[in-house]
Coordinates of C-alpha atoms in Angstrom, one line a residue:
X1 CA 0.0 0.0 0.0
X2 CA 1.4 3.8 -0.8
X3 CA 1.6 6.8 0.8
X4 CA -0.7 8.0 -1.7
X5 CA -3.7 6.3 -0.1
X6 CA -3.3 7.9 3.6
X7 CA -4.9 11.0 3.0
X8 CA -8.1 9.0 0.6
X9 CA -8.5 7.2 3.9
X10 CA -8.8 9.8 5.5
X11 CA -11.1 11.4 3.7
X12 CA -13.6 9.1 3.4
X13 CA -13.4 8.0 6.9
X14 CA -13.7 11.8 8.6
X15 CA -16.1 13.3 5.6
X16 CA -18.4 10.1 5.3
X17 CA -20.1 9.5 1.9
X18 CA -23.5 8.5 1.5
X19 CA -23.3 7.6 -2.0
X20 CA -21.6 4.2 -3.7
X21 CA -18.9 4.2 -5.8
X22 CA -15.1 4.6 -7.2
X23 CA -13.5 8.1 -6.5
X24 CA -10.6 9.4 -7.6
X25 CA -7.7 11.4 -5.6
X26 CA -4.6 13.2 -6.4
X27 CA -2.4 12.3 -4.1
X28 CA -0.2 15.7 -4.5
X29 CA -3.7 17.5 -3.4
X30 CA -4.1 15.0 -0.2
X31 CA -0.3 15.4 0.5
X32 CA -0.5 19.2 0.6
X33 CA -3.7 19.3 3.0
X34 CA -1.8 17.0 5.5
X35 CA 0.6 19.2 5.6
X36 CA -1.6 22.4 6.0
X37 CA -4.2 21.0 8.1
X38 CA -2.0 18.8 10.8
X39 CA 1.8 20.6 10.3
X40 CA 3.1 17.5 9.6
X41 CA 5.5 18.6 7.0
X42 CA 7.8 16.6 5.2
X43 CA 7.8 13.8 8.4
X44 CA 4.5 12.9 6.4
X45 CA 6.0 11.8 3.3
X46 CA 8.8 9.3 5.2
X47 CA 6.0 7.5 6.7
X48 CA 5.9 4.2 4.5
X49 CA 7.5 1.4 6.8
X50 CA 7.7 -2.3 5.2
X51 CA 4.2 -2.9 3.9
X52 CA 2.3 -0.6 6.3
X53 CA 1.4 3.0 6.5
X54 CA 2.5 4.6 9.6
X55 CA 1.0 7.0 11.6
X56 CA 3.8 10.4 12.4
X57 CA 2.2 11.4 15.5
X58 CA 1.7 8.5 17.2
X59 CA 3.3 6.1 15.1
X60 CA 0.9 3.1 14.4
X61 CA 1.3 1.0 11.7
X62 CA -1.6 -0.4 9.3
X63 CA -1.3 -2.8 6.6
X64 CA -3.7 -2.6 3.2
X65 CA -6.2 -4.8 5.1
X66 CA -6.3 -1.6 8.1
X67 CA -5.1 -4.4 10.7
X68 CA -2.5 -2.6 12.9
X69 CA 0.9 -4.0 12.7
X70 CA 2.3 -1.7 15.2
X71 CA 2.3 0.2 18.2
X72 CA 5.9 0.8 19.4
X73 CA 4.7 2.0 22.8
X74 CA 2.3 -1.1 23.8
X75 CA 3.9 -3.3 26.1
X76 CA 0.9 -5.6 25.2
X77 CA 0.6 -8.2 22.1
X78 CA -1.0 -5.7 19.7
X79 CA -3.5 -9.4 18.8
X80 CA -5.0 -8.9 22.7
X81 CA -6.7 -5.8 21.6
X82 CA -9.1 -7.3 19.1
X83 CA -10.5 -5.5 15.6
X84 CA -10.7 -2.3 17.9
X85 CA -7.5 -0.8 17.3
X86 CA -7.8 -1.5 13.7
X87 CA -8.8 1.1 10.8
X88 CA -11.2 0.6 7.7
X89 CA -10.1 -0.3 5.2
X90 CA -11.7 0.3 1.3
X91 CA -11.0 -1.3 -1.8
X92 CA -8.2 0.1 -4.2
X93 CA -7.2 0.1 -8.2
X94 CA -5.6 2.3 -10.4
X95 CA -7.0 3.1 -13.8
X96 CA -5.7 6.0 -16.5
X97 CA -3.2 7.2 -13.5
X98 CA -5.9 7.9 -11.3
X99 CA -5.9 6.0 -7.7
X100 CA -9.5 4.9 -7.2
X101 CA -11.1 4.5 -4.1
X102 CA -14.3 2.6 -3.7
X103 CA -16.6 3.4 -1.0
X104 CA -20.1 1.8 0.0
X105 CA -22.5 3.2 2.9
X106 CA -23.1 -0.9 3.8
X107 CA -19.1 -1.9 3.7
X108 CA -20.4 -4.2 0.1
X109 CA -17.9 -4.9 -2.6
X110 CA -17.6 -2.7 -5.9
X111 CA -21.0 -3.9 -8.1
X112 CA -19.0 -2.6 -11.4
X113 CA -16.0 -1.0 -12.1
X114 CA -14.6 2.2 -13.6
X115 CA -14.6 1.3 -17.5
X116 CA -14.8 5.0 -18.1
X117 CA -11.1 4.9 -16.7
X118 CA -10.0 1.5 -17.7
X119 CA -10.6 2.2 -21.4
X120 CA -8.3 5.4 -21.2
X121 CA -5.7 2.8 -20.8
X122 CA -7.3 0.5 -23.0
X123 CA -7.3 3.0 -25.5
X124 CA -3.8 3.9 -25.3
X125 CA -4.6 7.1 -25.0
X126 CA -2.1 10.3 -23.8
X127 CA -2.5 12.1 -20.7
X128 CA -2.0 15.9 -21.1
X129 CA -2.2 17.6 -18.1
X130 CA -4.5 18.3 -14.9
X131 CA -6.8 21.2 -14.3
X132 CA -8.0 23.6 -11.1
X133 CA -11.5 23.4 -10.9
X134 CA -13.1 25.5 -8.0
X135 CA -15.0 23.6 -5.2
X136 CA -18.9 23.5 -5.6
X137 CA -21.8 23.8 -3.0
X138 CA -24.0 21.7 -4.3
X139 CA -25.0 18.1 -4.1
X140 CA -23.0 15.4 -5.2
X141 CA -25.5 15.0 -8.2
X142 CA -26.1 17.6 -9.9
X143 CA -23.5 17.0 -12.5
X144 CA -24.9 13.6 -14.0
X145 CA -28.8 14.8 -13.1
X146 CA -27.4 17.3 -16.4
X147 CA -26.9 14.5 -18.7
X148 CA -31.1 14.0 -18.5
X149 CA -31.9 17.4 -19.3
X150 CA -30.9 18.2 -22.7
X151 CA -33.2 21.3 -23.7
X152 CA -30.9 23.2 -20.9
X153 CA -28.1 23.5 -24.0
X154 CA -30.4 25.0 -25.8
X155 CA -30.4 28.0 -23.1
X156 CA -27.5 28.2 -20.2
X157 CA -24.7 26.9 -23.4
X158 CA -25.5 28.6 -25.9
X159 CA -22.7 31.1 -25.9
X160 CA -19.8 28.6 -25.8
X161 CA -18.1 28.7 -22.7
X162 CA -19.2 32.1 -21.9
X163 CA -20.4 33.8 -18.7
X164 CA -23.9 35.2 -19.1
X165 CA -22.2 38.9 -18.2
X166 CA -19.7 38.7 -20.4
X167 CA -19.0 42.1 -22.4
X168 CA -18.6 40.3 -25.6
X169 CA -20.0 36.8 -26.7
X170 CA -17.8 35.2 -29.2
X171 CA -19.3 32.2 -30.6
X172 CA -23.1 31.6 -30.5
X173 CA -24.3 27.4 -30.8
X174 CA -27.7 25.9 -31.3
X175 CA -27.2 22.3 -30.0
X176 CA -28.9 19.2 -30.5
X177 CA -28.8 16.5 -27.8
X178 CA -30.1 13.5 -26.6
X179 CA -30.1 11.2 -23.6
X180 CA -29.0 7.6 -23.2
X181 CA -29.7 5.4 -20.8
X182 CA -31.1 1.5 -20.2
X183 CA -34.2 2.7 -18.5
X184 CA -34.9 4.7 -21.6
X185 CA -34.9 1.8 -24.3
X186 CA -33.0 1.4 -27.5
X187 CA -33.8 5.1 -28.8
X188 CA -32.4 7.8 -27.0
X189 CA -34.6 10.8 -25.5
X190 CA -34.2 14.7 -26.1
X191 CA -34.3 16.8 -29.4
X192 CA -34.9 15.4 -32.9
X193 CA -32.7 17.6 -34.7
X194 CA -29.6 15.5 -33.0
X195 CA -28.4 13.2 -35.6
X196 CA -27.6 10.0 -34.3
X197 CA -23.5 8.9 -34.5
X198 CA -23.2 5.6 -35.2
X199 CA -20.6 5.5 -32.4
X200 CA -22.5 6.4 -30.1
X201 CA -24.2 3.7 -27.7
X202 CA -27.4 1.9 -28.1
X203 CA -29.5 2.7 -24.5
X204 CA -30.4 -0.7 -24.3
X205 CA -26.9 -2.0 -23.9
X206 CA -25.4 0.5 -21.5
X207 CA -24.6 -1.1 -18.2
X208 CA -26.9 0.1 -16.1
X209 CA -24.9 2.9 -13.6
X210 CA -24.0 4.7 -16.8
X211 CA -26.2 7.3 -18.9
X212 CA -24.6 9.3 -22.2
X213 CA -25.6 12.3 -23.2
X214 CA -25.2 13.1 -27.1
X215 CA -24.2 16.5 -28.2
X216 CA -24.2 17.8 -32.0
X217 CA -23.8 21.5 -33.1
X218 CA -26.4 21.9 -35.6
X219 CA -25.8 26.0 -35.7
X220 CA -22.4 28.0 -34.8
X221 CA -22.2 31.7 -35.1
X222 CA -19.2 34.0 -34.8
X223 CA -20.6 36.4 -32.8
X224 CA -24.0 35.3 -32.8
X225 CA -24.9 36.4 -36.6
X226 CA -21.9 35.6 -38.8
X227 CA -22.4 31.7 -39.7
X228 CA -19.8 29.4 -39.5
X229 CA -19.4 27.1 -42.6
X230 CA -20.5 23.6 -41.1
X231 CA -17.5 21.6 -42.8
X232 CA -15.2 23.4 -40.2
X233 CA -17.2 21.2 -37.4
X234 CA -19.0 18.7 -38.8
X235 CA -16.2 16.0 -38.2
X236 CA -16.8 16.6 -34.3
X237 CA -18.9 14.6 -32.4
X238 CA -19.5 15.3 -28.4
X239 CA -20.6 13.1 -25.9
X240 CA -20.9 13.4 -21.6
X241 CA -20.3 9.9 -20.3
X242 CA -21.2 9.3 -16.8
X243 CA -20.8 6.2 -14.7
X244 CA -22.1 6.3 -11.2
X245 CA -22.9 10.8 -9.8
X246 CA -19.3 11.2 -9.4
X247 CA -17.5 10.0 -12.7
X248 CA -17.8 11.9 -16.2
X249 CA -15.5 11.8 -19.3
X250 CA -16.4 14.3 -21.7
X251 CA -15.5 12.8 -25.2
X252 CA -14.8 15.1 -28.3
X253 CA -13.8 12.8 -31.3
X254 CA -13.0 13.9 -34.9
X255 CA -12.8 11.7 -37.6
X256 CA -9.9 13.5 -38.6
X257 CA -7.9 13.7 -35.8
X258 CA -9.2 10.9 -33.3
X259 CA -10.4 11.5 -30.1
X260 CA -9.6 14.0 -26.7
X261 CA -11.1 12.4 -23.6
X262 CA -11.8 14.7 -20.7
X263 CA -12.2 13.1 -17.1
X264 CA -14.1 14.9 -14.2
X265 CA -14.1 13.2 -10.8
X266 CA -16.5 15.3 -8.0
X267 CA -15.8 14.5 -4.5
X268 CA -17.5 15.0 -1.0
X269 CA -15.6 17.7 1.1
X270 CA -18.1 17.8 3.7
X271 CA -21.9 18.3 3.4
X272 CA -23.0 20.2 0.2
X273 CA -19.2 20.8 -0.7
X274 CA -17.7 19.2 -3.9
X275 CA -13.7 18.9 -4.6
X276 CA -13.8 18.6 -8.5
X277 CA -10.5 17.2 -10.1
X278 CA -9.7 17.0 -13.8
X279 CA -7.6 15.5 -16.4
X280 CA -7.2 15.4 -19.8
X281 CA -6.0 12.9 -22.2
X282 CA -6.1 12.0 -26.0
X283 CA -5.4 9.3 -28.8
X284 CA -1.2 9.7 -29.8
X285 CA -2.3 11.8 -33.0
X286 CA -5.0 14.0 -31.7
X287 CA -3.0 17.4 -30.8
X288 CA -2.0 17.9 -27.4
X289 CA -3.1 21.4 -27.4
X290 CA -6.4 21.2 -28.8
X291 CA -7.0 19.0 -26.1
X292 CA -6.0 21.1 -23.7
X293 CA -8.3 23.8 -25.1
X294 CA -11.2 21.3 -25.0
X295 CA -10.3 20.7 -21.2
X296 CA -10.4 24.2 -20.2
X297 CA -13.6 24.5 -22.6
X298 CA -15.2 21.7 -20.4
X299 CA -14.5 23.7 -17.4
X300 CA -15.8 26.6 -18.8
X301 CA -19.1 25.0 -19.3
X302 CA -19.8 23.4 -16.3
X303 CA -18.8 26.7 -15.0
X304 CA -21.8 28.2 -17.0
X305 CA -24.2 25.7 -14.4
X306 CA -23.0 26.8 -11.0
X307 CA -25.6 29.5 -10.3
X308 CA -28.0 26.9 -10.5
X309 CA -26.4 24.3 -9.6
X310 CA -25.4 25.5 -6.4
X311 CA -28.6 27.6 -5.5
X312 CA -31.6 24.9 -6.7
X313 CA -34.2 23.2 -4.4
X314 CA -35.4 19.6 -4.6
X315 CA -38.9 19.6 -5.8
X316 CA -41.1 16.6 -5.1
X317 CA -43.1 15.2 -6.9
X318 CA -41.5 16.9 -9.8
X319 CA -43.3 19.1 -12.0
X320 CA -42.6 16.8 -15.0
X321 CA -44.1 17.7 -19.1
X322 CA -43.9 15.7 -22.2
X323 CA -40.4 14.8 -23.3
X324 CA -39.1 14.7 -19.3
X325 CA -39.0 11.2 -19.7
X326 CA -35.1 11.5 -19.0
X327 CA -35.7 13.4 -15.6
X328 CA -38.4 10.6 -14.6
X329 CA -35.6 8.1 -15.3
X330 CA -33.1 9.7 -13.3
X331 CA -35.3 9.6 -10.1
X332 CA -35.1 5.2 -10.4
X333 CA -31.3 5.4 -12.3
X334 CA -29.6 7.4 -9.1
X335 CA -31.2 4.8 -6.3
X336 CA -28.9 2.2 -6.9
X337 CA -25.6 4.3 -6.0
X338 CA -27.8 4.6 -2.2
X339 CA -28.3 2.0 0.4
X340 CA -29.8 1.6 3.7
X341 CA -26.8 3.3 5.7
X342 CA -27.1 6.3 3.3
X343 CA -28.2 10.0 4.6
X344 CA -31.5 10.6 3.5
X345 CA -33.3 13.9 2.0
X346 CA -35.8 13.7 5.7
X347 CA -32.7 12.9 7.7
X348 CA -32.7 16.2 10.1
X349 CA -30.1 15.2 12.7
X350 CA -26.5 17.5 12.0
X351 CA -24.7 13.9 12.3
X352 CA -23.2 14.4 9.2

């Protein structure tokens, strides 16, 4: 077990999550708030003994199982003490450079694993670099309760990237998208003007934590009035993958250039507080700095959904129309990630 791990543990142990699934952690991020938060300093990074971790301030030891190994102190056999003394312990992997933690409310084994990770690697794709992305204050799933509403591009996106203050708006988009998911069938949901890829998935054979959201410019405008031949975009296709409320890979592929890949990971903090990391990667060919772009673009436009995203209320029963069928899916797609340990919405105690 590495160093690297400490600080996940720690995380999910102090923080708690309520939700299941794999999470993802920089460990230069966990690393720096050890140091900030407990003055630990560099003694923190030296604390790798054999095949345990070791504590600096107290020095207990813990192998990748969390059984205590040792206390240097106890003039007792450290077995006499039972599980007490021992830490939890969570399951680990490491997919696309990421180390991935997974974490369940009832202490059960992963129920699928992160394929939107694995098939970076798969893939042979590049990685290109990491990205700041502010914290949120919102709910954990906001982000992939987006993927089921695709008439919102239509409104909040359609200056690309852009804030809605902005003094000037550069390009102007009239999207087409369409939602994908197993509770929804074969045929995708959302707006008939989005032509359907080829590569893009069937519904009815998505595993069931994922849902894909399907993106096509059908309009650009420089400026909002001067059109943009469609040649120049055409050969782009953009899709939201999302596998679980905490993992999303943005996909941008070009059947000229191949395909940029664009990884979001949203974390629990502490109640109503998201740490959002992100990394971007691409096939050997596509370039490096387009990619970059498109990472910074992806930021951009999840940027363009904070106000709401951060400010909504839960309203139930919802006030649902013809052609919500995605949001009505959502509501039975997002119970599986919860169990009977999880926090729930008419849980008023401040045990967080």
């Amino acid at each position: 077990m590495c160093v690297d791990i400490l600080m996940i543990l720690l995380r999910l142990y102090y923080h708690g999550f309520d939700v299941s699934g794999f999470f993802f952690f920089q460990a230069e991020d966990g690393i720096r708030d050890a140091q900030e938060s407990r003055g630990l300093g560099d003694v923190y990074k030296r604390q790798v003994e054999a095949d345990s971790l070791v504590c600096p301030y107290h020095s207990w030891g813990f192998d990748k199982t969390g059984q205590c190994t040792q206390i240097p102190y106890c003039s007792r056999p450290i077995k006499s003490y039972g599980d007490r003394i021992n830490a939890p312990s969570y399951t680990t992997m490491e997919a696309a450079g990421c180390v991935l933690v997974w974490f369940h409310a009832d202490k059960e084994p992963p129920w699928y694993q992160p394929t939107l990770l694995t098939d970076i690697d798969n893939q042979g794709m590049v990685h290109v670099g990491d990205f700041a992305v502010p914290d949120w204050e919102m709910h954990l799933c906001e982000v992939s309760a987006n993927a089921c509403d695709w008439y919102h591009f239509k409104t909040v996106h359609q200056w690309l990237g852009q804030k809605p203050n902005a003094m000037f708006k550069w390009i102007w988009v009239s999207h087409a998208c369409k939602t994908h998911m197993k509770l929804l069938g074969a045929e995708p949901t959302g707006d008939s003007n989005c032509q359907r890829d080829p590569l893009s998935p069937d519904g009815a054979s998505l595993p069931d934590e994922m849902i894909v959201l399907e993106e096509s410019p059908v309009v650009i405008k420089l400026l909002g009035f001067l059109p943009i031949p469609s040649f120049t975009f055409n050969h782009f296709r953009a899709e939201a993958w999302f596998q679980g409320p905490q993992l999303s890979v943005f996909r941008v592929r070009s059947s000229w250039l191949g395909e940029a890949r664009i990884l979001f990971c949203f974390c629990p903090e502490k109640p109503f507080q998201q740490r959002c990391l992100c990394r971007a990667y691409c096939t050997p060919w596509f370039p490096k700095a387009l990619a970059r772009f498109l990472a910074r673009h992806a930021i951009a436009t999840i940027e363009q959904d904070r106000t709401v995203w951060e400010n909504k209320l839960t309203c139930n029963p919802k006030m649902l129309v013809a052609k919500d069928g995605p949001f009505a899916a959502y509501g039975s797609w997002v119970k599986q990630f919860y169990s009977e340990s999880s926090v729930t919405w008419d849980d008023s105690s401040l045990d967080w």
